[in-house]
Amino acid sequence: MFLPLVASSQNMYNITNLLEKNPNGTARFVSMGGAMGALGGDLSVMGTNPAGTAIYRSSDFNLTGVLDIVKNSAEYEGTSMSAKYNGSGLNNLGFVIAIETEESPVKFVNFGVNFRREASFCDNFEMSGTAKVFSQQYVMDFLYRTTPFDVGKMTSDSYTGLEYNWLALLAADAGLCDIDGNFLSKKGEPIFAPSELSYYGEQRGSHDVFDMNISTNINDVIYIGATVGYHKLDYSRYSCYKEKDELGDIYSLQNRYKLRGSGFDFKLGAIFRPFKYSPFKVAAYLHTPVFYKLTDVYSASIDGPYEADDFFETTSDLCYGDDFYVSYSLKTAWKFGAAVSYTFGKFLALNAEYEYDDITAAKFTDGYDIDMAQNEEISRNLKAQHTIRLGAELSLGKFALRAGYNYITSPFYKDAYKCIDNATIVDTSTEYMNRFGKNVFTFGGGYAGKYLYFDIAYMCQKQNSDFYPFYDMDYINPAATVSTVKQSIMAGIGIRF
């Protein structure tokens, strides 16, 4: 049975994908860990500190491509599995036009336009292990008891009224309960007791940002800038959850989810040189929330116990002719950062910065009851994120060596979970992942001629997570411990003129 979900299916775990932080951009920007908020002089910096482009004294064009290699390793109840993904794409494309003025105190007014891949969502994930006393059927039973229905009188109209949770409806259609709606035996165990659980998921898409920037240099002492950002989101996820016993697959639940949308934000930044004859600089920047308009498309299907001959089938044609698209609004949080830099002649440049993002302030803003429930979930389960960036560049004539490091704290409290009874009734996916802090290591180098320059960068992101195929109300079900390593290789070419 294949069902197009017709109500908004936003939830806390979906939006954390949209808020993922990575030092992406030009190869030079990445190789320094994105730590250029006070140094400036790079196209990608207009997305963090808009004043960074005011450092330019000549115009710049850059094109950067990327190759991603992602590996997820998961261990669940003694069973280890891994999944990989390889992909490539455009990481940065843009230009800055530097205009020298003849009037003092303004020395330069610079204009810039830049495309930057903020984040890639692409990866594959797989886990499997012994079920013991755990089963998703407990969740189905809880949802059925929350809003019970007459199993014997189920029709396609049972879905259109949006009165009953669709996971319970799907499970009943598949024959996972008896005619009285009992998912559990008299002993309180699933009628179809599993011995093994497994999950496979893959996600695709990206978060892209188009920035338009203006900045100015005032007497080589104060640099100020502003950026308007247009955010484009394209995200899709497919997952398949199975329960098995000695006879084979008991059932499999497949979910497909797509998110499309866009948003706008505004950024202000400044760089200040406090000592006239010193290269020491301090910087600060502020980002408004991103105001998104998003659209969900979500569908699910389930294969019943052992694919029995009396399997009750419901198709999308029986319910609706086409998929339904539901739009909603999301407002992220204010963000601010500060940075310092120091250059030792033309030999060595150092930059350190800190960024604060209180993602608990992110809100669904359509005013529906489901939005209120999900906003409460955000406040209860998420916490502010802190990011530290360090970067260094060593100049050796026309050649340069670079290195950087980021530490990004976890957005989740350790006991965060997906509360299925607070989710919209059409959300049939039960899995969730709590990510811990992320370490990012970057290295690179470059060559700069009179006009043409080349840069390369390597970035390695390491992060551990806890993955849960479902949240059990009665048992503390174990997590699959996940280790994610994402490696990116970037190469860029540019022209200074």
GROMACS .gro file of C-alpha atoms in nm:
model
  497
    1MET     CA    1   0.000   0.000   0.000
    2PHE     CA    2   0.134   0.337  -0.104
    3LEU     CA    3  -0.004   0.649   0.063
    4PRO     CA    4   0.062   1.016  -0.016
    5LEU     CA    5   0.070   1.203   0.314
    6VAL     CA    6  -0.145   1.512   0.296
    7ALA     CA    7  -0.070   1.702   0.616
    8SER     CA    8   0.241   1.891   0.710
    9SER     CA    9   0.507   1.646   0.832
   10GLN     CA   10   0.766   1.887   0.968
   11ASN     CA   11   0.943   1.787   1.288
   12MET     CA   12   1.242   1.879   1.499
   13TYR     CA   13   1.471   1.620   1.342
   14ASN     CA   14   1.397   1.741   0.991
   15ILE     CA   15   1.498   2.099   1.064
   16THR     CA   16   1.829   2.006   1.229
   17ASN     CA   17   1.942   1.890   0.884
   18LEU     CA   18   1.879   2.242   0.757
   19LEU     CA   19   2.092   2.395   1.033
   20GLU     CA   20   2.402   2.181   0.976
   21LYS     CA   21   2.726   2.382   0.992
   22ASN     CA   22   3.024   2.326   0.760
   23PRO     CA   23   3.314   2.553   0.652
   24ASN     CA   24   3.225   2.523   0.284
   25GLY     CA   25   3.320   2.761   0.004
   26THR     CA   26   3.635   2.830  -0.195
   27ALA     CA   27   3.927   2.590  -0.155
   28ARG     CA   28   4.126   2.860   0.025
   29PHE     CA   29   3.837   2.932   0.265
   30VAL     CA   30   3.789   2.562   0.341
   31SER     CA   31   4.161   2.487   0.387
   32MET     CA   32   4.168   2.753   0.661
   33GLY     CA   33   3.864   2.600   0.831
   34GLY     CA   34   3.644   2.893   0.729
   35ALA     CA   35   3.833   3.103   0.985
   36MET     CA   36   3.863   3.424   0.785
   37GLY     CA   37   3.617   3.649   0.968
   38ALA     CA   38   3.884   3.904   1.062
   39LEU     CA   39   4.139   3.834   0.786
   40GLY     CA   40   3.887   3.868   0.500
   41GLY     CA   41   3.995   3.876   0.138
   42ASP     CA   42   3.798   3.572   0.017
   43LEU     CA   43   3.467   3.536  -0.169
   44SER     CA   44   3.314   3.288   0.076
   45VAL     CA   45   3.369   3.514   0.376
   46MET     CA   46   3.074   3.730   0.268
   47GLY     CA   47   2.856   3.443   0.397
   48THR     CA   48   3.000   3.470   0.749
   49ASN     CA   49   3.137   3.823   0.797
   50PRO     CA   50   3.018   4.054   0.514
   51ALA     CA   51   3.296   4.303   0.597
   52GLY     CA   52   3.557   4.050   0.484
   53THR     CA   53   3.521   4.152   0.119
   54ALA     CA   54   3.616   4.512   0.206
   55ILE     CA   55   3.978   4.392   0.234
   56TYR     CA   56   3.990   4.345  -0.146
   57ARG     CA   57   4.193   4.600  -0.344
   58SER     CA   58   4.142   4.422  -0.676
   59SER     CA   59   3.856   4.228  -0.831
   60ASP     CA   60   3.829   3.850  -0.797
   61PHE     CA   61   3.653   3.561  -0.971
   62ASN     CA   62   3.654   3.203  -0.837
   63LEU     CA   63   3.523   2.860  -0.937
   64THR     CA   64   3.561   2.564  -0.697
   65GLY     CA   65   3.451   2.201  -0.734
   66VAL     CA   66   3.429   1.927  -0.471
   67LEU     CA   67   3.446   1.547  -0.436
   68ASP     CA   68   3.276   1.401  -0.125
   69ILE     CA   69   3.341   1.060   0.031
   70VAL     CA   70   3.109   0.972   0.321
   71LYS     CA   71   3.125   0.660   0.541
   72ASN     CA   72   2.881   0.573   0.820
   73SER     CA   73   2.967   0.286   1.056
   74ALA     CA   74   2.700   0.159   1.297
   75GLU     CA   75   2.704  -0.097   1.577
   76TYR     CA   76   2.379  -0.227   1.727
   77GLU     CA   77   2.361  -0.504   1.986
   78GLY     CA   78   2.694  -0.650   1.876
   79THR     CA   79   2.637  -0.627   1.499
   80SER     CA   80   2.851  -0.385   1.298
   81MET     CA   81   2.761  -0.249   0.955
   82SER     CA   82   2.885   0.031   0.730
   83ALA     CA   83   2.761   0.223   0.427
   84LYS     CA   84   2.937   0.460   0.189
   85TYR     CA   85   2.851   0.740  -0.049
   86ASN     CA   86   3.065   0.916  -0.312
   87GLY     CA   87   2.957   1.228  -0.497
   88SER     CA   88   3.079   1.549  -0.658
   89GLY     CA   89   2.948   1.896  -0.731
   90LEU     CA   90   3.000   2.270  -0.740
   91ASN     CA   91   3.118   2.416  -0.411
   92ASN     CA   92   3.166   2.786  -0.491
   93LEU     CA   93   3.117   3.026  -0.781
   94GLY     CA   94   3.130   3.403  -0.755
   95PHE     CA   95   3.306   3.734  -0.800
   96VAL     CA   96   3.389   4.059  -0.623
   97ILE     CA   97   3.430   4.390  -0.805
   98ALA     CA   98   3.663   4.628  -0.619
   99ILE     CA   99   3.611   4.997  -0.696
  100GLU     CA  100   3.872   5.241  -0.572
  101THR     CA  101   3.738   5.583  -0.485
  102GLU     CA  102   3.915   5.917  -0.507
  103GLU     CA  103   3.746   6.052  -0.201
  104SER     CA  104   3.873   6.014   0.156
  105PRO     CA  105   3.801   5.858   0.401
  106VAL     CA  106   3.634   5.585   0.187
  107LYS     CA  107   3.910   5.410  -0.005
  108PHE     CA  108   3.715   5.122  -0.168
  109VAL     CA  109   3.353   5.026  -0.230
  110ASN     CA  110   3.326   4.661  -0.327
  111PHE     CA  111   3.037   4.460  -0.469
  112GLY     CA  112   3.014   4.081  -0.467
  113VAL     CA  113   2.787   3.796  -0.577
  114ASN     CA  114   2.861   3.441  -0.469
  115PHE     CA  115   2.710   3.092  -0.481
  116ARG     CA  116   2.820   2.858  -0.201
  117ARG     CA  117   2.716   2.507  -0.108
  118GLU     CA  118   2.638   2.545   0.262
  119ALA     CA  119   2.593   2.171   0.319
  120SER     CA  120   2.555   1.844   0.131
  121PHE     CA  121   2.296   1.605   0.274
  122CYS     CA  122   2.411   1.305   0.071
  123ASP     CA  123   2.492   0.985   0.256
  124ASN     CA  124   2.384   0.623   0.308
  125PHE     CA  125   2.323   0.449   0.640
  126GLU     CA  126   2.261   0.090   0.749
  127MET     CA  127   2.220  -0.091   1.082
  128SER     CA  128   2.103  -0.430   1.200
  129GLY     CA  129   2.101  -0.629   1.523
  130THR     CA  130   1.923  -0.854   1.769
  131ALA     CA  131   1.573  -0.740   1.864
  132LYS     CA  132   1.563  -0.887   2.217
  133VAL     CA  133   1.244  -0.738   2.371
  134PHE     CA  134   1.231  -0.439   2.136
  135SER     CA  135   0.990  -0.392   1.845
  136GLN     CA  136   0.836  -0.108   1.647
  137GLN     CA  137   0.506  -0.293   1.696
  138TYR     CA  138   0.492  -0.149   2.049
  139VAL     CA  139   0.485   0.197   1.889
  140MET     CA  140   0.207   0.086   1.652
  141ASP     CA  141   0.011  -0.046   1.948
  142PHE     CA  142   0.053   0.280   2.140
  143LEU     CA  143  -0.065   0.485   1.843
  144TYR     CA  144  -0.366   0.259   1.795
  145ARG     CA  145  -0.464   0.286   2.161
  146THR     CA  146  -0.429   0.666   2.142
  147THR     CA  147  -0.690   0.689   1.861
  148PRO     CA  148  -0.852   0.344   1.821
  149PHE     CA  149  -1.054   0.252   1.514
  150ASP     CA  150  -1.265  -0.043   1.397
  151VAL     CA  151  -1.019  -0.264   1.207
  152GLY     CA  152  -1.303  -0.460   1.047
  153LYS     CA  153  -1.452  -0.145   0.894
  154MET     CA  154  -1.133   0.010   0.755
  155THR     CA  155  -1.160   0.164   0.410
  156SER     CA  156  -0.959   0.415   0.210
  157ASP     CA  157  -1.168   0.686   0.378
  158SER     CA  158  -1.001   0.596   0.709
  159TYR     CA  159  -0.697   0.791   0.584
  160THR     CA  160  -0.877   1.091   0.438
  161GLY     CA  161  -1.035   1.200   0.766
  162LEU     CA  162  -0.695   1.250   0.934
  163GLU     CA  163  -0.848   1.120   1.258
  164TYR     CA  164  -0.626   0.817   1.307
  165ASN     CA  165  -0.249   0.785   1.302
  166TRP     CA  166  -0.140   0.657   0.964
  167LEU     CA  167   0.129   0.425   1.099
  168ALA     CA  168  -0.136   0.236   1.297
  169LEU     CA  169  -0.365   0.232   0.992
  170LEU     CA  170  -0.089   0.098   0.768
  171ALA     CA  171   0.003  -0.169   1.022
  172ALA     CA  172  -0.358  -0.278   1.058
  173ASP     CA  173  -0.397  -0.291   0.680
  174ALA     CA  174  -0.090  -0.510   0.661
  175GLY     CA  175  -0.230  -0.755   0.916
  176LEU     CA  176   0.002  -0.685   1.206
  177CYS     CA  177  -0.295  -0.684   1.446
  178ASP     CA  178  -0.604  -0.903   1.488
  179ILE     CA  179  -0.960  -0.804   1.402
  180ASP     CA  180  -1.001  -0.642   1.745
  181GLY     CA  181  -0.699  -0.418   1.693
  182ASN     CA  182  -0.466  -0.607   1.924
  183PHE     CA  183  -0.102  -0.565   1.820
  184LEU     CA  184   0.012  -0.744   2.135
  185SER     CA  185  -0.066  -1.084   2.280
  186LYS     CA  186  -0.223  -1.133   2.623
  187LYS     CA  187   0.131  -1.149   2.760
  188GLY     CA  188   0.195  -0.797   2.632
  189GLU     CA  189   0.435  -0.915   2.359
  190PRO     CA  190   0.403  -0.852   1.984
  191ILE     CA  191   0.188  -1.111   1.808
  192PHE     CA  192   0.470  -1.134   1.553
  193ALA     CA  193   0.772  -1.134   1.784
  194PRO     CA  194   1.091  -1.032   1.598
  195SER     CA  195   1.437  -1.172   1.659
  196GLU     CA  196   1.617  -0.912   1.444
  197LEU     CA  197   1.574  -0.544   1.351
  198SER     CA  198   1.727  -0.375   1.048
  199TYR     CA  199   1.721  -0.030   0.894
  200TYR     CA  200   1.853   0.116   0.570
  201GLY     CA  201   1.839   0.483   0.480
  202GLU     CA  202   1.975   0.714   0.216
  203GLN     CA  203   1.943   1.088   0.185
  204ARG     CA  204   2.026   1.326  -0.098
  205GLY     CA  205   2.026   1.697  -0.165
  206SER     CA  206   2.198   2.014  -0.055
  207HIS     CA  207   2.161   2.351   0.113
  208ASP     CA  208   2.283   2.618  -0.129
  209VAL     CA  209   2.325   2.989  -0.057
  210PHE     CA  210   2.335   3.278  -0.304
  211ASP     CA  211   2.488   3.590  -0.145
  212MET     CA  212   2.482   3.951  -0.266
  213ASN     CA  213   2.729   4.171  -0.083
  214ILE     CA  214   2.842   4.532  -0.053
  215SER     CA  215   3.132   4.648   0.163
  216THR     CA  216   3.358   4.948   0.212
  217ASN     CA  217   3.706   5.028   0.341
  218ILE     CA  218   3.734   5.342   0.555
  219ASN     CA  219   4.095   5.463   0.580
  220ASP     CA  220   4.224   5.104   0.615
  221VAL     CA  221   4.099   5.117   0.975
  222ILE     CA  222   3.730   5.024   0.964
  223TYR     CA  223   3.579   4.777   0.720
  224ILE     CA  224   3.201   4.732   0.710
  225GLY     CA  225   2.976   4.516   0.494
  226ALA     CA  226   2.626   4.381   0.441
  227THR     CA  227   2.503   4.065   0.268
  228VAL     CA  228   2.159   3.953   0.156
  229GLY     CA  229   2.139   3.574   0.135
  230TYR     CA  230   1.900   3.356  -0.062
  231HIS     CA  231   1.884   2.999   0.071
  232LYS     CA  232   1.775   2.708  -0.150
  233LEU     CA  233   1.690   2.370   0.007
  234ASP     CA  234   1.658   2.041  -0.178
  235TYR     CA  235   1.637   1.737   0.049
  236SER     CA  236   1.505   1.383   0.004
  237ARG     CA  237   1.517   1.071   0.219
  238TYR     CA  238   1.431   0.706   0.160
  239SER     CA  239   1.426   0.451   0.441
  240CYS     CA  240   1.330   0.088   0.491
  241TYR     CA  241   1.277  -0.060   0.838
  242LYS     CA  242   1.235  -0.438   0.879
  243GLU     CA  243   1.159  -0.685   1.153
  244LYS     CA  244   1.253  -1.049   1.103
  245ASP     CA  245   1.225  -1.385   1.275
  246GLU     CA  246   1.338  -1.738   1.191
  247LEU     CA  247   1.081  -1.754   0.905
  248GLY     CA  248   1.214  -1.439   0.734
  249ASP     CA  249   1.084  -1.084   0.706
  250ILE     CA  250   0.781  -1.021   0.927
  251TYR     CA  251   0.718  -0.684   0.769
  252SER     CA  252   0.896  -0.391   0.610
  253LEU     CA  253   0.801  -0.024   0.637
  254GLN     CA  254   0.927   0.211   0.367
  255ASN     CA  255   0.919   0.589   0.390
  256ARG     CA  256   0.994   0.852   0.128
  257TYR     CA  257   1.023   1.217   0.222
  258LYS     CA  258   1.102   1.525   0.014
  259LEU     CA  259   1.154   1.881   0.129
  260ARG     CA  260   1.183   2.175  -0.105
  261GLY     CA  261   1.196   2.543  -0.019
  262SER     CA  262   1.379   2.869   0.002
  263GLY     CA  263   1.445   3.152   0.244
  264PHE     CA  264   1.613   3.488   0.294
  265ASP     CA  265   1.839   3.636   0.557
  266PHE     CA  266   2.044   3.951   0.612
  267LYS     CA  267   2.397   3.978   0.752
  268LEU     CA  268   2.598   4.271   0.889
  269GLY     CA  269   2.967   4.273   0.976
  270ALA     CA  270   3.258   4.494   1.070
  271ILE     CA  271   3.637   4.463   1.097
  272PHE     CA  272   3.839   4.711   1.301
  273ARG     CA  273   4.212   4.775   1.314
  274PRO     CA  274   4.254   4.925   1.667
  275PHE     CA  275   4.626   5.011   1.638
  276LYS     CA  276   4.742   5.224   1.346
  277TYR     CA  277   5.072   5.049   1.280
  278SER     CA  278   4.967   4.699   1.385
  279PRO     CA  279   4.821   4.423   1.163
  280PHE     CA  280   4.603   4.308   1.454
  281LYS     CA  281   4.232   4.314   1.364
  282VAL     CA  282   3.910   4.237   1.549
  283ALA     CA  283   3.577   4.159   1.387
  284ALA     CA  284   3.211   4.099   1.469
  285TYR     CA  285   2.911   3.998   1.265
  286LEU     CA  286   2.538   3.942   1.307
  287HIS     CA  287   2.298   3.725   1.104
  288THR     CA  288   1.921   3.763   1.112
  289PRO     CA  289   1.706   3.447   1.120
  290VAL     CA  290   1.648   3.276   0.787
  291PHE     CA  291   1.280   3.302   0.697
  292TYR     CA  292   1.189   2.987   0.505
  293LYS     CA  293   0.887   2.883   0.303
  294LEU     CA  294   0.903   2.504   0.280
  295THR     CA  295   0.705   2.227   0.114
  296ASP     CA  296   0.684   1.862   0.220
  297VAL     CA  297   0.595   1.557   0.014
  298TYR     CA  298   0.586   1.237   0.215
  299SER     CA  299   0.471   0.882   0.133
  300ALA     CA  300   0.486   0.540   0.294
  301SER     CA  301   0.425   0.175   0.214
  302ILE     CA  302   0.425  -0.144   0.419
  303ASP     CA  303   0.452  -0.513   0.332
  304GLY     CA  304   0.258  -0.732   0.574
  305PRO     CA  305   0.353  -1.040   0.772
  306TYR     CA  306   0.552  -1.275   0.551
  307GLU     CA  307   0.377  -1.118   0.247
  308ALA     CA  308   0.064  -1.323   0.321
  309ASP     CA  309  -0.183  -1.402   0.041
  310ASP     CA  310  -0.464  -1.226   0.228
  311PHE     CA  311  -0.260  -0.906   0.248
  312PHE     CA  312  -0.495  -0.608   0.244
  313GLU     CA  313  -0.379  -0.360  -0.017
  314THR     CA  314  -0.447   0.013  -0.025
  315THR     CA  315  -0.309   0.212  -0.316
  316SER     CA  316  -0.276   0.584  -0.369
  317ASP     CA  317  -0.543   0.565  -0.639
  318LEU     CA  318  -0.796   0.449  -0.380
  319CYS     CA  319  -0.720   0.748  -0.158
  320TYR     CA  320  -0.606   1.027  -0.385
  321GLY     CA  321  -0.519   1.070  -0.749
  322ASP     CA  322  -0.190   1.254  -0.696
  323ASP     CA  323   0.057   1.351  -0.427
  324PHE     CA  324  -0.042   1.643  -0.209
  325TYR     CA  325   0.202   1.924  -0.137
  326VAL     CA  326   0.174   2.110   0.191
  327SER     CA  327   0.361   2.434   0.258
  328TYR     CA  328   0.460   2.587   0.590
  329SER     CA  329   0.697   2.848   0.734
  330LEU     CA  330   1.008   2.819   0.947
  331LYS     CA  331   1.209   3.092   1.116
  332THR     CA  332   1.560   3.005   1.238
  333ALA     CA  333   1.750   3.190   1.512
  334TRP     CA  334   1.967   3.500   1.527
  335LYS     CA  335   2.338   3.423   1.501
  336PHE     CA  336   2.644   3.626   1.594
  337GLY     CA  337   3.019   3.580   1.584
  338ALA     CA  338   3.347   3.747   1.672
  339ALA     CA  339   3.698   3.702   1.536
  340VAL     CA  340   4.058   3.821   1.574
  341SER     CA  341   4.349   3.798   1.333
  342TYR     CA  342   4.716   3.881   1.314
  343THR     CA  343   4.960   3.877   1.023
  344PHE     CA  344   5.336   3.852   1.054
  345GLY     CA  345   5.445   4.059   0.756
  346LYS     CA  346   5.365   3.870   0.434
  347PHE     CA  347   5.481   3.544   0.588
  348LEU     CA  348   5.213   3.413   0.825
  349ALA     CA  349   4.843   3.493   0.882
  350LEU     CA  350   4.641   3.365   1.179
  351ASN     CA  351   4.268   3.388   1.252
  352ALA     CA  352   4.049   3.265   1.538
  353GLU     CA  353   3.676   3.309   1.572
  354TYR     CA  354   3.374   3.208   1.773
  355GLU     CA  355   3.010   3.178   1.664
  356TYR     CA  356   2.693   3.141   1.873
  357ASP     CA  357   2.367   3.004   1.733
  358ASP     CA  358   2.074   2.950   1.970
  359ILE     CA  359   1.886   2.705   1.751
  360THR     CA  360   1.627   2.654   2.027
  361ALA     CA  361   1.478   2.981   1.900
  362ALA     CA  362   1.392   2.821   1.565
  363LYS     CA  363   1.014   2.814   1.525
  364PHE     CA  364   0.746   2.687   1.291
  365THR     CA  365   0.537   2.998   1.236
  366ASP     CA  366   0.211   2.894   1.070
  367GLY     CA  367   0.023   2.891   1.400
  368TYR     CA  368  -0.123   2.540   1.373
  369ASP     CA  369  -0.153   2.315   1.678
  370ILE     CA  370   0.106   2.079   1.529
  371ASP     CA  371   0.346   2.373   1.501
  372MET     CA  372   0.300   2.453   1.870
  373ALA     CA  373   0.372   2.093   1.966
  374GLN     CA  374   0.683   2.079   1.748
  375ASN     CA  375   0.808   2.414   1.882
  376GLU     CA  376   0.784   2.266   2.231
  377GLU     CA  377   0.987   1.969   2.107
  378ILE     CA  378   1.256   2.208   1.981
  379SER     CA  379   1.274   2.390   2.315
  380ARG     CA  380   1.289   2.065   2.514
  381ASN     CA  381   1.537   1.865   2.306
  382LEU     CA  382   1.770   2.114   2.136
  383LYS     CA  383   2.032   2.348   2.277
  384ALA     CA  384   2.243   2.638   2.153
  385GLN     CA  385   2.539   2.554   1.931
  386HIS     CA  386   2.888   2.697   1.976
  387THR     CA  387   3.145   2.693   1.695
  388ILE     CA  388   3.518   2.757   1.725
  389ARG     CA  389   3.722   2.811   1.407
  390LEU     CA  390   4.100   2.836   1.378
  391GLY     CA  391   4.294   2.903   1.059
  392ALA     CA  392   4.651   2.966   0.947
  393GLU     CA  393   4.818   3.050   0.615
  394LEU     CA  394   5.193   3.030   0.552
  395SER     CA  395   5.313   3.222   0.246
  396LEU     CA  396   5.623   3.103   0.060
  397GLY     CA  397   5.652   3.346  -0.227
  398LYS     CA  398   5.394   3.250  -0.487
  399PHE     CA  399   5.301   2.936  -0.293
  400ALA     CA  400   5.099   2.902   0.025
  401LEU     CA  401   5.027   2.630   0.280
  402ARG     CA  402   4.712   2.639   0.492
  403ALA     CA  403   4.549   2.454   0.781
  404GLY     CA  404   4.235   2.490   0.989
  405TYR     CA  405   4.024   2.335   1.261
  406ASN     CA  406   3.658   2.359   1.370
  407TYR     CA  407   3.479   2.227   1.674
  408ILE     CA  408   3.099   2.244   1.659
  409THR     CA  409   2.902   2.144   1.966
  410SER     CA  410   2.604   1.908   1.956
  411PRO     CA  411   2.260   2.059   1.893
  412PHE     CA  412   2.092   1.786   2.104
  413TYR     CA  413   2.057   1.709   2.470
  414LYS     CA  414   2.171   1.354   2.538
  415ASP     CA  415   1.817   1.235   2.621
  416ALA     CA  416   1.652   1.398   2.317
  417TYR     CA  417   1.398   1.180   2.139
  418LYS     CA  418   1.131   1.189   1.870
  419CYS     CA  419   0.800   1.200   2.055
  420ILE     CA  420   0.570   1.009   1.821
  421ASP     CA  421   0.248   1.124   1.990
  422ASN     CA  422   0.345   1.490   1.934
  423ALA     CA  423   0.420   1.431   1.567
  424THR     CA  424   0.161   1.485   1.297
  425ILE     CA  425  -0.057   1.176   1.250
  426VAL     CA  426   0.062   1.128   0.892
  427ASP     CA  427   0.430   1.092   0.991
  428THR     CA  428   0.498   0.717   0.971
  429SER     CA  429   0.876   0.734   1.017
  430THR     CA  430   0.987   0.660   1.373
  431GLU     CA  431   1.367   0.674   1.348
  432TYR     CA  432   1.583   0.958   1.478
  433MET     CA  433   1.953   1.034   1.528
  434ASN     CA  434   2.116   1.243   1.802
  435ARG     CA  435   2.445   1.387   1.680
  436PHE     CA  436   2.731   1.471   1.917
  437GLY     CA  437   2.999   1.738   1.872
  438LYS     CA  438   3.177   1.754   1.536
  439ASN     CA  439   3.551   1.791   1.471
  440VAL     CA  440   3.661   1.933   1.135
  441PHE     CA  441   4.023   1.918   1.016
  442THR     CA  442   4.132   2.103   0.703
  443PHE     CA  443   4.453   2.133   0.502
  444GLY     CA  444   4.546   2.283   0.168
  445GLY     CA  445   4.770   2.492  -0.046
  446GLY     CA  446   4.775   2.725  -0.339
  447TYR     CA  447   4.969   2.901  -0.612
  448ALA     CA  448   4.914   3.266  -0.703
  449GLY     CA  449   5.048   3.418  -1.023
  450LYS     CA  450   5.011   3.773  -1.139
  451TYR     CA  451   4.649   3.721  -1.235
  452LEU     CA  452   4.568   3.350  -1.216
  453TYR     CA  453   4.565   3.142  -0.898
  454PHE     CA  454   4.493   2.778  -0.805
  455ASP     CA  455   4.392   2.635  -0.468
  456ILE     CA  456   4.334   2.286  -0.334
  457ALA     CA  457   4.184   2.176  -0.001
  458TYR     CA  458   4.116   1.861   0.198
  459MET     CA  459   3.851   1.853   0.470
  460CYS     CA  460   3.781   1.568   0.712
  461GLN     CA  461   3.472   1.584   0.934
  462LYS     CA  462   3.435   1.335   1.220
  463GLN     CA  463   3.119   1.298   1.425
  464ASN     CA  464   2.963   1.033   1.649
  465SER     CA  465   2.588   0.986   1.692
  466ASP     CA  466   2.325   0.771   1.859
  467PHE     CA  467   2.068   0.626   1.619
  468TYR     CA  468   1.732   0.493   1.735
  469PRO     CA  469   1.495   0.308   1.496
  470PHE     CA  470   1.209   0.415   1.726
  471TYR     CA  471   1.140   0.550   2.073
  472ASP     CA  472   0.989   0.294   2.310
  473MET     CA  473   0.762   0.444   2.575
  474ASP     CA  474   0.800   0.145   2.810
  475TYR     CA  475   1.161   0.035   2.760
  476ILE     CA  476   1.489   0.222   2.729
  477ASN     CA  477   1.576   0.076   2.393
  478PRO     CA  478   1.947   0.074   2.305
  479ALA     CA  479   2.095   0.304   2.042
  480ALA     CA  480   2.306   0.210   1.745
  481THR     CA  481   2.638   0.387   1.799
  482VAL     CA  482   2.729   0.562   1.476
  483SER     CA  483   3.062   0.698   1.355
  484THR     CA  484   3.055   0.928   1.052
  485VAL     CA  485   3.364   1.030   0.855
  486LYS     CA  486   3.313   1.270   0.566
  487GLN     CA  487   3.611   1.356   0.348
  488SER     CA  488   3.601   1.632   0.088
  489ILE     CA  489   3.861   1.721  -0.174
  490MET     CA  490   3.827   2.063  -0.338
  491ALA     CA  491   4.005   2.235  -0.622
  492GLY     CA  492   3.953   2.593  -0.731
  493ILE     CA  493   4.072   2.830  -0.998
  494GLY     CA  494   4.047   3.208  -0.987
  495ILE     CA  495   4.144   3.533  -1.155
  496ARG     CA  496   4.244   3.855  -0.979
  497PHE     CA  497   4.213   4.163  -1.197
   0.00000   0.00000   0.00000
